Coordinates of C-alpha atoms and ligand atoms in Angstrom, one line a residue:
Chain Q
X267 CA 6.0 42.3 81.0
X268 CA 3.0 40.2 79.9
X269 CA -0.2 40.9 78.2
X270 CA -3.4 38.8 78.4
X271 CA -5.7 38.6 75.4
X272 CA -9.2 37.3 76.2
X273 CA -10.5 35.3 73.3
X274 CA -13.9 35.6 71.8
X275 CA -15.3 32.2 71.1
X276 CA -18.5 31.0 69.5
X277 CA -19.4 27.5 70.5
X278 CA -16.1 25.8 70.1
X279 CA -14.6 28.1 67.5
X280 CA -12.3 31.0 68.0
X281 CA -13.4 34.3 66.5
X282 CA -11.0 36.1 64.1
X283 CA -11.2 39.2 66.3
X284 CA -9.0 37.3 68.7
X285 CA -6.2 37.1 66.1
X286 CA -6.5 40.9 65.5
X287 CA -6.5 41.6 69.3
X288 CA -3.2 39.5 69.5
X289 CA -1.7 42.0 67.0
X290 CA -2.7 44.9 69.3
X291 CA -1.2 43.0 72.3
X292 CA 2.1 42.5 70.4
X293 CA 2.2 46.2 69.6
X294 CA 2.1 46.9 73.4
X295 CA 5.0 44.4 73.8
X296 CA 6.0 41.6 76.1
X297 CA 4.7 38.0 76.3
X298 CA 1.2 37.4 75.0
X299 CA -1.0 34.8 76.6
X300 CA -4.6 34.0 75.5
X301 CA -7.5 33.1 77.9
X302 CA -10.1 30.8 76.4
X303 CA -13.1 30.4 78.7
X304 CA -16.0 28.1 77.8
X305 CA -17.8 25.0 78.7
X306 CA -15.6 22.4 77.0
X307 CA -14.2 24.6 74.2
X308 CA -11.2 22.3 73.9
X309 CA -11.1 22.9 70.1
X310 CA -11.2 26.7 70.6
X311 CA -8.3 26.4 73.1
X312 CA -6.3 24.3 70.6
X313 CA -7.0 26.9 67.8
X314 CA -5.9 29.7 70.1
X315 CA -2.6 27.8 70.6
X316 CA -1.9 28.1 66.9
X317 CA -2.0 31.8 66.8
X318 CA 1.5 33.1 66.0
X319 CA 3.6 34.5 68.7
X320 CA 1.5 33.4 71.7
X321 CA 3.3 32.2 74.8
X322 CA 0.6 30.1 76.4
X323 CA -3.1 29.5 76.3
X324 CA -5.0 29.6 79.6
X325 CA -8.1 27.3 79.3
X326 CA -10.9 27.7 81.8
X327 CA -13.5 25.1 81.5
X328 CA -16.7 25.5 83.5
X329 CA -20.5 25.5 82.9
X330 CA -20.8 29.2 83.8
X331 CA -18.7 30.3 80.8
X332 CA -20.9 28.6 78.3
X333 CA -22.9 31.7 77.5
X334 CA -20.4 34.4 78.3
X335 CA -22.3 35.8 81.2
X336 CA -20.6 39.0 82.4
X337 CA -20.4 38.3 86.1
X338 CA -18.5 34.9 86.2
X339 CA -16.5 35.8 83.1
X340 CA -15.3 39.1 84.8
X341 CA -14.4 37.2 88.0
X342 CA -12.3 34.7 86.1
X343 CA -10.4 37.5 84.3
X344 CA -9.8 39.3 87.6
X345 CA -8.5 36.1 89.2
X346 CA -5.8 36.0 86.5
X347 CA -5.0 39.7 86.4
X348 CA -2.1 39.8 88.8
X349 CA 0.3 38.2 86.2
X350 CA -0.4 40.8 83.6
X351 CA 0.3 44.5 82.9
X352 CA -2.4 44.7 80.3
X353 CA -5.6 42.8 79.5
X354 CA -7.1 43.1 76.1
X355 CA -10.3 41.9 74.5
X356 CA -11.9 42.8 71.1
X357 CA -14.7 45.3 71.3
X358 CA -17.3 42.8 70.5
X359 CA -20.6 42.8 72.4
X360 CA -19.0 40.3 74.8
X361 CA -15.9 42.5 75.2
X362 CA -18.0 45.6 75.8
X363 CA -20.1 43.7 78.3
X364 CA -17.3 42.1 80.3
X365 CA -14.2 44.3 80.3
X366 CA -15.6 47.4 82.0
X367 CA -16.7 45.1 84.8
X368 CA -13.1 43.8 85.0
X369 CA -11.7 47.3 85.0
X370 CA -13.9 48.5 87.8
X371 CA -13.1 45.4 89.9
X372 CA -9.4 46.3 89.4
X373 CA -10.0 50.0 90.0
X374 CA -8.8 50.8 86.5
X375 CA -10.2 53.2 83.9
X376 CA -10.8 51.1 80.7
X377 CA -9.5 52.4 77.4
X378 CA -12.4 51.6 75.0
X379 CA -12.1 50.6 71.4
X380 CA -8.5 51.5 70.6
X381 CA -7.5 51.8 67.0
X382 CA -3.8 52.2 67.5
X383 CA -1.1 51.7 70.1
X384 CA 1.4 54.6 70.3
X385 CA 3.3 53.3 73.3
X386 CA 2.7 50.7 75.9
X387 CA 0.6 53.2 77.9
X388 CA -0.6 55.5 75.0
X389 CA -3.5 54.7 72.7
X390 CA -5.6 56.3 70.0
X391 CA -9.4 55.9 70.1
X392 CA -12.3 57.5 68.3
X393 CA -14.8 59.7 70.1
X394 CA -17.9 61.6 69.0
X395 CA -18.9 59.0 66.5
X396 CA -15.4 59.0 65.0
X397 CA -15.4 62.8 64.3
X398 CA -12.4 63.2 66.6
X399 CA -9.5 60.9 67.4
X400 CA -8.3 61.1 71.0
X401 CA -4.8 60.1 72.0
X402 CA -4.8 59.0 75.7
X403 CA -2.1 58.0 78.1
X404 CA -3.2 55.7 80.9
X405 CA -1.8 56.4 84.3
X406 CA -3.2 53.2 85.8
X407 CA -0.7 50.5 86.7
X408 CA -2.7 47.9 84.8
X409 CA -4.3 48.6 81.5
X410 CA -7.7 47.2 80.6
X411 CA -8.4 47.7 76.9
X412 CA -11.0 46.9 74.3
X413 CA -9.7 46.8 70.7
X414 CA -11.4 47.7 67.5
X415 CA -10.5 44.6 65.6
X416 CA -10.9 46.1 62.2
X417 CA -8.0 48.4 62.9
X418 CA -5.4 45.6 63.4
X419 CA -4.2 42.9 61.0
X420 CA -4.8 39.4 62.1
X421 CA -1.9 37.5 63.6
X422 CA -0.9 34.4 61.7
X423 CA -1.4 30.8 62.6
X424 CA 1.9 29.1 62.7
X425 CA 2.2 29.1 66.5
X426 CA 2.4 26.1 68.9
X427 CA 1.7 27.5 72.4
X428 CA 1.1 25.2 75.3
X429 CA -2.4 25.0 76.7
X430 CA -2.7 25.0 80.5
X431 CA -5.9 24.7 82.6
X432 CA -6.8 27.4 85.0
X433 CA -9.3 27.1 87.9
X434 CA -12.7 28.7 87.7
X435 CA -13.6 30.9 90.6
X436 CA -17.0 30.0 92.3
X437 CA -20.0 31.4 90.4
X438 CA -21.9 34.0 92.4
X439 CA -25.0 33.1 90.5
X440 CA -26.2 36.6 89.9
X441 CA -27.4 35.9 86.4
X442 CA -28.5 32.9 84.3
X443 CA -28.9 32.2 80.7
X444 CA -32.4 31.9 79.3
X445 CA -32.1 31.6 75.6
X446 CA -30.5 32.9 72.4
X447 CA -31.9 33.8 69.0
X448 CA -29.0 33.8 66.7
X449 CA -29.2 35.1 63.1
X450 CA -28.6 32.3 60.8
X451 CA -26.7 33.1 57.6
X452 CA -24.5 31.4 55.1
X453 CA -22.9 34.7 54.3
X454 CA -19.6 35.9 55.8
X455 CA -19.6 37.6 59.2
X456 CA -20.1 41.3 58.9
X457 CA -17.0 42.6 60.7
X458 CA -14.6 40.2 58.9
X459 CA -16.1 40.4 55.4
X460 CA -14.1 41.6 52.4
X461 CA -17.2 43.1 50.8
X462 CA -20.3 44.5 52.6
X463 CA -23.5 45.6 51.0
X464 CA -25.8 47.6 53.3
X465 CA -29.4 48.7 52.8
X466 CA -31.2 51.6 54.4
X467 CA -34.7 52.8 55.1
X468 CA -35.3 53.1 51.4
X469 CA -35.4 49.3 51.1
X470 CA -38.8 49.6 52.8
X471 CA -39.2 45.9 53.7
X472 CA -37.5 42.6 54.4
X473 CA -38.9 41.3 51.1
X474 CA -36.9 44.0 49.3
X475 CA -33.7 43.1 51.0
X476 CA -34.4 39.5 49.9
X477 CA -35.2 40.5 46.3
X478 CA -32.7 43.3 45.7
X479 CA -29.8 43.0 48.2
X480 CA -29.3 39.3 49.0
X481 CA -28.7 38.1 45.4
X482 CA -26.0 40.7 44.9
X483 CA -24.4 39.8 48.3
X484 CA -24.4 36.2 47.3
X485 CA -22.8 36.8 43.9
X486 CA -20.1 38.9 45.6
X487 CA -19.6 36.7 48.6
X488 CA -20.5 39.7 50.6
X489 CA -21.9 40.3 54.1
X490 CA -25.2 42.2 54.4
X491 CA -25.4 45.3 56.7
X492 CA -28.0 47.9 57.3
X493 CA -28.6 51.4 58.7
X494 CA -30.3 51.8 62.1
X495 CA -33.4 53.0 60.3
X496 CA -33.7 49.6 58.4
X497 CA -33.1 47.7 61.6
X498 CA -35.5 49.8 63.7
X499 CA -38.2 49.2 61.1
X500 CA -37.6 45.5 61.4
X501 CA -36.5 44.8 57.8
X502 CA -33.4 43.0 59.1
X503 CA -32.1 41.8 62.5
X504 CA -30.3 44.0 65.0
X505 CA -26.9 42.5 64.4
X506 CA -26.9 43.9 60.8
X507 CA -26.6 47.5 62.1
X508 CA -23.5 49.3 61.0
X509 CA -22.5 52.5 62.8
X510 CA -21.5 54.3 66.0
X511 CA -23.6 52.1 68.1
X512 CA -23.7 49.0 65.9
X513 CA -20.9 47.2 64.2
X514 CA -17.8 48.8 62.8
X515 CA -16.7 47.4 59.4
X516 CA -13.7 48.2 57.2
X517 CA -14.0 45.9 54.1
X518 CA -12.3 46.3 50.8
X519 CA -15.6 47.4 49.3
X520 CA -18.6 48.9 51.0
X521 CA -21.8 49.4 49.0
X522 CA -24.4 51.7 50.7
X523 CA -27.8 51.4 49.1
X524 CA -30.6 53.8 50.0
X525 CA -28.6 55.1 53.0
X526 CA -28.4 58.9 53.6
X527 CA -25.1 58.9 55.4
X528 CA -25.8 60.2 58.9
X529 CA -22.7 60.6 61.0
X530 CA -23.7 57.7 63.2
X531 CA -23.7 55.5 60.1
X532 CA -20.5 56.8 58.7
X533 CA -18.8 56.1 62.0
X534 CA -19.2 52.4 61.3
X535 CA -18.0 52.3 57.7
X536 CA -15.8 55.2 56.7
X537 CA -12.6 53.3 57.1
X538 CA -13.7 51.0 54.2
X539 CA -11.1 50.9 51.4
X540 CA -13.6 51.6 48.6
X541 CA -17.1 53.1 49.2
X542 CA -19.9 52.9 46.7
X543 CA -23.1 54.8 47.3
X544 CA -26.4 54.3 45.4
X545 CA -29.0 56.9 46.3
X546 CA -31.6 58.8 44.4
X547 CA -30.9 62.0 46.1
X548 CA -27.7 63.6 44.7
X549 CA -27.4 65.8 47.8
X550 CA -27.3 62.8 50.2
X551 CA -24.3 63.2 52.5
X552 CA -23.1 59.7 51.8
X553 CA -21.8 61.0 48.4
X554 CA -19.3 63.2 50.3
X555 CA -17.3 60.2 51.3
X556 CA -18.1 57.8 48.5
X557 CA -15.4 56.9 46.0
X558 CA -18.1 56.0 43.4
X559 CA -21.5 57.5 43.6
X560 CA -24.5 56.5 41.5
X561 CA -27.5 58.8 41.6
X562 CA -30.3 56.3 40.8
X563 CA -33.4 54.6 42.1
X564 CA -32.2 51.5 43.8
X565 CA -35.1 49.4 42.5
X566 CA -33.8 50.0 39.0
X567 CA -30.1 50.1 39.7
X568 CA -29.8 46.9 41.8
X569 CA -31.4 44.5 39.2
X570 CA -29.0 46.0 36.7
X571 CA -26.1 45.5 39.0
X572 CA -27.2 41.9 39.7
X573 CA -27.3 41.3 35.9
X574 CA -23.9 43.0 35.3
X575 CA -22.3 40.8 37.8
X576 CA -23.3 37.8 35.7
Chain T
X234 CA -39.6 49.1 93.1
X235 CA -37.4 52.1 93.0
X236 CA -35.5 53.0 89.9
X237 CA -32.5 55.3 89.5
X238 CA -31.8 56.7 86.0
X239 CA -28.4 58.5 85.4
X240 CA -28.7 60.9 82.6
X241 CA -25.8 62.6 80.9
X242 CA -25.7 66.0 79.3
X243 CA -23.9 65.6 75.9
X244 CA -23.5 67.4 72.6
X245 CA -26.7 66.9 70.6
X246 CA -26.5 63.9 68.3
X247 CA -27.3 66.1 65.2
X248 CA -24.2 68.3 65.8
X249 CA -21.1 67.6 63.8
X250 CA -18.3 68.3 66.2
X251 CA -15.2 70.2 65.3
X252 CA -11.8 69.5 66.6
X253 CA -10.1 72.6 68.1
X254 CA -7.1 73.8 66.2
X255 CA -4.9 73.5 69.2
X256 CA -5.8 69.8 69.4
X257 CA -6.9 70.0 73.1
X258 CA -10.4 68.8 72.5
X259 CA -13.6 69.6 70.5
X260 CA -15.3 72.9 70.3
X261 CA -18.3 72.9 72.7
X262 CA -18.8 76.7 72.6
X263 CA -22.4 77.5 71.5
X264 CA -23.3 74.0 70.4
X265 CA -26.6 72.5 71.2
X266 CA -26.5 70.2 74.3
X267 CA -29.1 67.4 75.0
X268 CA -29.8 64.4 77.0
X269 CA -27.8 61.4 75.8
X270 CA -30.2 59.6 73.5
X271 CA -29.7 56.2 75.2
X272 CA -30.6 57.9 78.5
X273 CA -33.9 59.1 77.1
X274 CA -34.6 55.5 76.3
X275 CA -33.6 54.6 79.9
X276 CA -36.0 57.3 81.4
X277 CA -38.8 56.1 79.1
X278 CA -38.3 52.5 80.2
X279 CA -38.4 53.5 83.9
X280 CA -41.6 55.5 83.3
X281 CA -43.2 52.6 81.5
X282 CA -42.4 50.3 84.5
X283 CA -44.0 52.9 86.7
X284 CA -47.1 53.2 84.5
X285 CA -47.3 49.4 84.6
X286 CA -47.3 49.5 88.4
X287 CA -44.0 47.7 88.6
X288 CA -42.1 50.8 89.9
X289 CA -43.1 53.4 92.4
X290 CA -40.4 55.9 92.3
X291 CA -38.0 57.2 89.6
X292 CA -35.0 59.3 90.5
X293 CA -33.0 61.0 87.7
X294 CA -29.3 61.7 88.4
X295 CA -26.8 63.7 86.5
X296 CA -23.1 64.4 87.1
X297 CA -22.1 67.6 85.3
X298 CA -22.3 71.3 85.2
X299 CA -25.1 73.5 86.6
X300 CA -26.7 73.4 83.2
X301 CA -27.2 69.6 83.5
X302 CA -30.3 70.6 85.4
X303 CA -31.9 71.0 82.0
X304 CA -31.5 67.3 81.3
X305 CA -32.8 66.3 84.7
X306 CA -35.8 68.6 84.2
X307 CA -36.4 66.8 80.9
X308 CA -36.4 63.4 82.7
X309 CA -38.8 64.9 85.3
X310 CA -41.1 66.1 82.4
X311 CA -41.0 62.6 80.9
X312 CA -42.2 61.2 84.3
X313 CA -39.3 60.9 86.8
X314 CA -40.3 61.9 90.3
X315 CA -37.3 63.8 91.5
X316 CA -33.7 64.7 90.5
X317 CA -30.2 64.8 91.9
X318 CA -27.5 66.9 90.3
X319 CA -23.9 66.2 91.4
X320 CA -22.3 69.4 90.3
X321 CA -18.9 69.6 88.8
X322 CA -17.3 71.5 85.9
X323 CA -14.6 68.9 85.5
X324 CA -14.8 66.0 83.0
X325 CA -15.6 63.0 85.0
X326 CA -14.5 59.6 83.6
X327 CA -16.8 56.6 83.6
X328 CA -15.0 55.0 86.5
X329 CA -15.5 58.1 88.7
X330 CA -19.1 58.4 87.5
X331 CA -19.7 54.8 88.5
X332 CA -18.2 55.5 92.0
X333 CA -20.4 58.6 92.5
X334 CA -23.4 56.6 91.3
X335 CA -22.5 53.9 93.7
X336 CA -22.5 56.4 96.6
X337 CA -26.0 57.5 95.5
X338 CA -27.2 53.9 95.3
X339 CA -25.8 53.1 98.7
X340 CA -28.0 55.9 100.1
X341 CA -31.1 55.5 97.9
X342 CA -31.1 51.7 97.9
X343 CA -32.8 51.3 94.5
X344 CA -33.9 47.9 93.1
X345 CA -32.9 48.8 89.6
X346 CA -30.7 51.3 87.8
X347 CA -31.2 51.9 84.1
X348 CA -28.3 53.6 82.2
X349 CA -27.7 54.2 78.6
X350 CA -25.4 51.7 76.9
X351 CA -23.1 54.4 75.7
X352 CA -22.6 58.2 75.9
X353 CA -22.4 59.6 72.4
X354 CA -19.6 62.0 73.3
X355 CA -16.9 59.7 74.9
X356 CA -18.4 56.6 73.2
X357 CA -17.0 54.7 76.3
X358 CA -19.8 52.1 76.9
X359 CA -18.5 51.4 80.4
X360 CA -20.4 53.2 83.2
X361 CA -23.2 50.7 83.7
X362 CA -21.0 47.7 83.7
X363 CA -18.5 49.4 86.1
X364 CA -21.4 50.4 88.5
X365 CA -22.7 46.8 88.5
X366 CA -19.2 45.6 89.4
X367 CA -18.8 48.2 92.2
X368 CA -22.2 47.3 93.7
X369 CA -21.7 43.6 93.2
X370 CA -24.9 43.4 91.2
X371 CA -25.9 41.6 88.1
X372 CA -25.9 43.4 84.7
X373 CA -28.2 43.2 81.7
X374 CA -26.5 45.3 79.1
X375 CA -27.7 46.5 75.6
X376 CA -31.3 45.6 76.5
X377 CA -34.0 45.5 73.8
X378 CA -36.6 44.1 76.2
X379 CA -37.0 44.1 80.0
X380 CA -39.6 42.2 81.9
X381 CA -40.1 41.7 85.6
X382 CA -40.1 38.0 86.4
X383 CA -40.8 37.4 90.1
X384 CA -37.7 38.5 92.0
X385 CA -35.7 38.7 88.9
X386 CA -35.6 40.6 85.6
X387 CA -35.7 39.0 82.2
X388 CA -33.5 41.0 79.9
X389 CA -33.2 40.5 76.1
X390 CA -29.9 41.8 74.9
X391 CA -28.7 42.8 71.5
X392 CA -25.5 40.9 70.8
X393 CA -23.2 40.5 67.8
X394 CA -24.9 37.3 66.6
X395 CA -28.5 38.3 67.3
X396 CA -30.4 38.3 70.6
X397 CA -29.6 36.8 74.0
X398 CA -32.1 36.5 76.9
X399 CA -30.8 36.3 80.5
X400 CA -32.4 36.4 83.9
X401 CA -30.7 38.7 86.4
X402 CA -31.3 38.9 90.1
X403 CA -32.4 42.2 91.6
X404 CA -31.1 44.7 92.5
X405 CA -29.5 45.0 89.1
X406 CA -28.1 47.3 86.4
X407 CA -29.7 47.5 82.9
X408 CA -28.2 49.4 80.0
X409 CA -30.4 50.4 77.1
X410 CA -30.0 49.7 73.4
X411 CA -31.8 51.6 70.7
X412 CA -34.7 49.3 70.2
X413 CA -35.8 49.0 73.8
X414 CA -38.5 51.7 73.2
X415 CA -39.2 55.0 71.6
X416 CA -38.9 57.8 74.1
X417 CA -41.9 60.1 74.4
X418 CA -41.8 63.8 74.0
X419 CA -42.6 65.7 77.1
X420 CA -46.0 67.5 76.8
X421 CA -46.1 71.2 77.7
X422 CA -48.2 70.6 80.9
X423 CA -45.7 68.0 82.0
X424 CA -42.8 70.4 81.3
X425 CA -44.6 72.9 83.6
X426 CA -45.2 70.3 86.3
X427 CA -41.6 69.2 86.1
X428 CA -40.5 72.7 87.2
X429 CA -42.1 72.0 90.6
X430 CA -40.6 68.6 91.2
X431 CA -37.8 68.4 93.7
X432 CA -34.2 68.7 92.3
X433 CA -31.4 68.3 94.8
X434 CA -28.1 70.0 93.9
X435 CA -25.0 68.6 95.6
X436 CA -21.4 69.4 95.1
X437 CA -19.2 66.6 93.9
X438 CA -16.9 67.3 96.8
X439 CA -19.6 66.0 99.3
X440 CA -19.1 62.5 98.1
X441 CA -15.5 61.9 99.1
X442 CA -14.8 60.2 95.8
X443 CA -11.5 60.7 94.0
X444 CA -12.6 61.9 90.5
X445 CA -9.1 62.8 89.2
X446 CA -8.7 61.4 85.7
X447 CA -6.8 58.2 85.1
X448 CA -6.5 58.9 81.4
X449 CA -4.5 61.9 80.3
X450 CA -5.6 63.3 76.9
X451 CA -2.4 64.1 75.0
X452 CA -4.2 65.4 72.0
X453 CA -7.5 65.3 70.0
X454 CA -7.1 65.3 66.2
X455 CA -9.3 65.2 63.1
X456 CA -9.8 61.8 61.7
X457 CA -8.2 61.1 58.3
X458 CA -10.3 62.9 55.7
X459 CA -12.0 61.0 52.9
X460 CA -12.3 62.9 49.7
X461 CA -15.5 62.6 47.8
X462 CA -14.8 60.5 44.7
X463 CA -16.6 60.6 41.3
X464 CA -20.2 60.2 40.2
X465 CA -20.7 57.5 37.7
X466 CA -23.4 57.7 35.1
X467 CA -24.6 54.1 35.0
X468 CA -24.3 50.7 36.6
X469 CA -22.1 49.6 33.7
X470 CA -19.6 52.3 34.4
X471 CA -19.7 51.5 38.1
X472 CA -18.9 47.9 37.5
X473 CA -16.2 48.8 35.0
X474 CA -14.6 51.2 37.5
X475 CA -14.8 48.7 40.4
X476 CA -13.1 46.1 38.3
X477 CA -10.4 48.0 36.5
X478 CA -9.8 51.2 38.5
X479 CA -10.4 50.1 42.1
X480 CA -9.6 46.4 41.6
X481 CA -12.1 45.3 44.2
X482 CA -14.3 43.1 42.0
Ligands
FAD255 C1 -27.9 57.6 69.6 C2 -28.0 57.3 68.1 C3 -27.3 56.2 67.6 C4 -27.3 55.9 66.3 N1 -26.6 54.8 65.8 C5 -26.7 54.5 64.5 C6 -25.9 53.5 64.0 O1 -25.1 52.8 64.7 N2 -26.0 53.2 62.7 C7 -26.8 53.9 61.8 O2 -26.9 53.6 60.6 N3 -27.6 54.9 62.3 C8 -27.5 55.2 63.6 N4 -28.3 56.2 64.1 C9 -29.4 56.8 63.2 C10 -28.9 57.8 62.2 O3 -28.8 59.1 62.9 C11 -29.8 57.9 61.0 O4 -31.1 58.2 61.5 C12 -29.9 56.6 60.2 O5 -28.5 56.2 59.9 C13 -30.6 56.8 58.9 O6 -30.8 55.6 58.2 P1 -31.0 55.7 56.6 O7 -29.9 56.3 56.0 O8 -31.3 54.3 56.2 O9 -32.4 56.5 56.5 P2 -32.6 57.9 55.9 O10 -31.8 58.9 56.5 O11 -34.1 58.1 55.9 O12 -32.1 57.8 54.4 C14 -32.8 57.1 53.4 C15 -32.1 57.4 52.1 O13 -32.6 56.6 51.0 C16 -32.7 57.4 49.8 N5 -33.7 56.8 49.0 C17 -35.0 56.8 49.2 N6 -35.6 56.1 48.2 C18 -34.7 55.6 47.4 C19 -34.7 54.8 46.2 N7 -35.8 54.3 45.7 N8 -33.5 54.6 45.6 C20 -32.3 55.1 46.1 N9 -32.3 55.8 47.3 C21 -33.4 56.1 47.9 C22 -33.0 58.8 50.3 O14 -32.6 59.8 49.4 C23 -32.2 58.9 51.6 O15 -30.9 59.4 51.4 C24 -28.2 56.6 65.4 C25 -28.9 57.7 65.9 C26 -28.8 58.0 67.3 C27 -29.6 59.2 67.8
AMP256 N1 -21.8 62.4 83.9 C1 -22.8 61.5 83.9 N2 -24.0 61.8 84.5 C2 -25.0 60.9 84.5 N3 -25.0 59.7 83.9 C3 -23.8 59.4 83.2 C4 -22.7 60.3 83.2 N4 -21.8 59.6 82.5 C5 -22.3 58.5 82.1 N5 -23.5 58.3 82.5 C6 -24.4 57.1 82.3 O1 -23.6 56.1 81.8 C7 -24.0 55.7 80.5 C8 -22.9 55.2 79.7 O2 -21.9 56.2 79.5 P1 -20.4 55.9 79.0 O3 -19.9 54.8 79.8 O4 -19.7 57.2 79.2 O5 -20.5 55.5 77.5 C9 -24.8 56.9 80.0 O6 -25.7 56.6 79.0 C10 -25.4 57.4 81.3 O7 -26.6 56.7 81.6

């Protein structure tokens, strides 16, 4: 039995979600290979080869993989599928985009965003915004799976797998890349950060994020997140959204500021180890899941917090 | 162009679901049902394309129980022209939904299908991508902006690092993200008008598609409960507790 993990790469770097997906693959059992697809991406392939417990790295190098377009990426994965009983990819936006396409081409029902492996064919996944946990057994011969990376520990880096080149199927040319507008930030990436501080509608502007949230984030080495309301209002970019339909985070410490605690938001952060809520409404639902609640006006509390952190 | 919009009847997003004590599923008795919020965004986008003169006809499709007609009627009230209900009382998985939608697409020959990125009940985020694969079409998922660009569609997508813009050949599949638009409320006159718009009801059996589930649900359980913690009186107390009690600072 062999399992294929499809890596997430950014430029020439391998994303940490790949290490976590490898752990999910090991829980299924059998040999674990990694597919790295990119244009060039030699360094990413070399980095993948270091992930502990990996048998080999398949490296596909072609122009059509540079921007992770779904159609050629899915065709590549399908071309390799016959050697594997299970194909896994982290439930990043790339994973969510590509893997269902792979599943349909293989006539398989994808198992989305698993948080646990119970048996090689049985998995746990959240449904209804995480208000219920579903244990499902797949009756498909081949499993196509996306993995909630925060639910698995990262595999180590003492491996030395061989890297082999694989052929790229012809590109059908259905789509083309136009451009990308990536959020630039020196702060840690949201889904991998140890500490996250998120702001909600109450922040009221980008300037207030800048004045009240960012300095604390920088002192704590934290990533910045947000509720949908703050993103919709344009205070911060879309990729800050934490929740059912945004990013799922599980840091050591999550600080929710001016966020009411709608179920859709909780779905993205309730597995954090320690939750702090700062809200001026003592009835706000966020307090029902917070380990430490501070009923206060954020515009008063945050400068104090900034000061207390030295 | 002609646009098909699949709309799913789901539990309303404001309802906090309860897991049944026998662990077979969640309790759907007497809970409010609505159109999946992402599908409202899909209908809205289609209607705007029609208002802009880019689209001529919008067909709303739902796969579900008799009552899913309510959601089709809502789409009609928002501006869709006609509806198709593929009736079944079974739970239909995304792969089977995609196969049924493909059958409809083969017959209707649309230029574009707009789906929600995710149904808020199964949280699968699969159907649009699967449908694109089955049809051999391009896909523009998690769209926050859609523009017609000659024979192609320019789609701005919400991705983990920010925004990506791609160009996709038509016919194509688009799936909606939250910031694509703000869906309108149907006005009373439009709700009345919608009652007279054509709505075809077909039985799922007519399509010759195998809809038997591939995933067997062994159980549905409550997620681990988080207990509410303590209220602190001051920022100083908070910092002290985070340092000495929680050990996270
Ligand atoms: C399909 C769908 C998907 C969704 N997906 C997501 C998702 O992924 N993530 C997400 O976050 N939401 C999501 N939502 C939206 C969600 O339902 C809520 O609307 C949203 O989370 C509310 O954001 P908020 O808490 O910032 O705003 P509000 O609910 O308006 O809360 C603002 C809070 O700030 C407090 N406040 C105000 N002023 C101050 C002050 N000066 N100091 C301190 N506190 C103050 C108020 O007491 C209030 O509790 C989704 C909704 C739908 C329908
Ligand atoms: N039963 C259904 N009837 C109509 N459309 C559906 C159905 N199931 C899924 N869809 C469409 O597919 C999208 C994604 O659903 P899912 O893949 O289940 O998360 C939804 O937003 C709908 O547009």
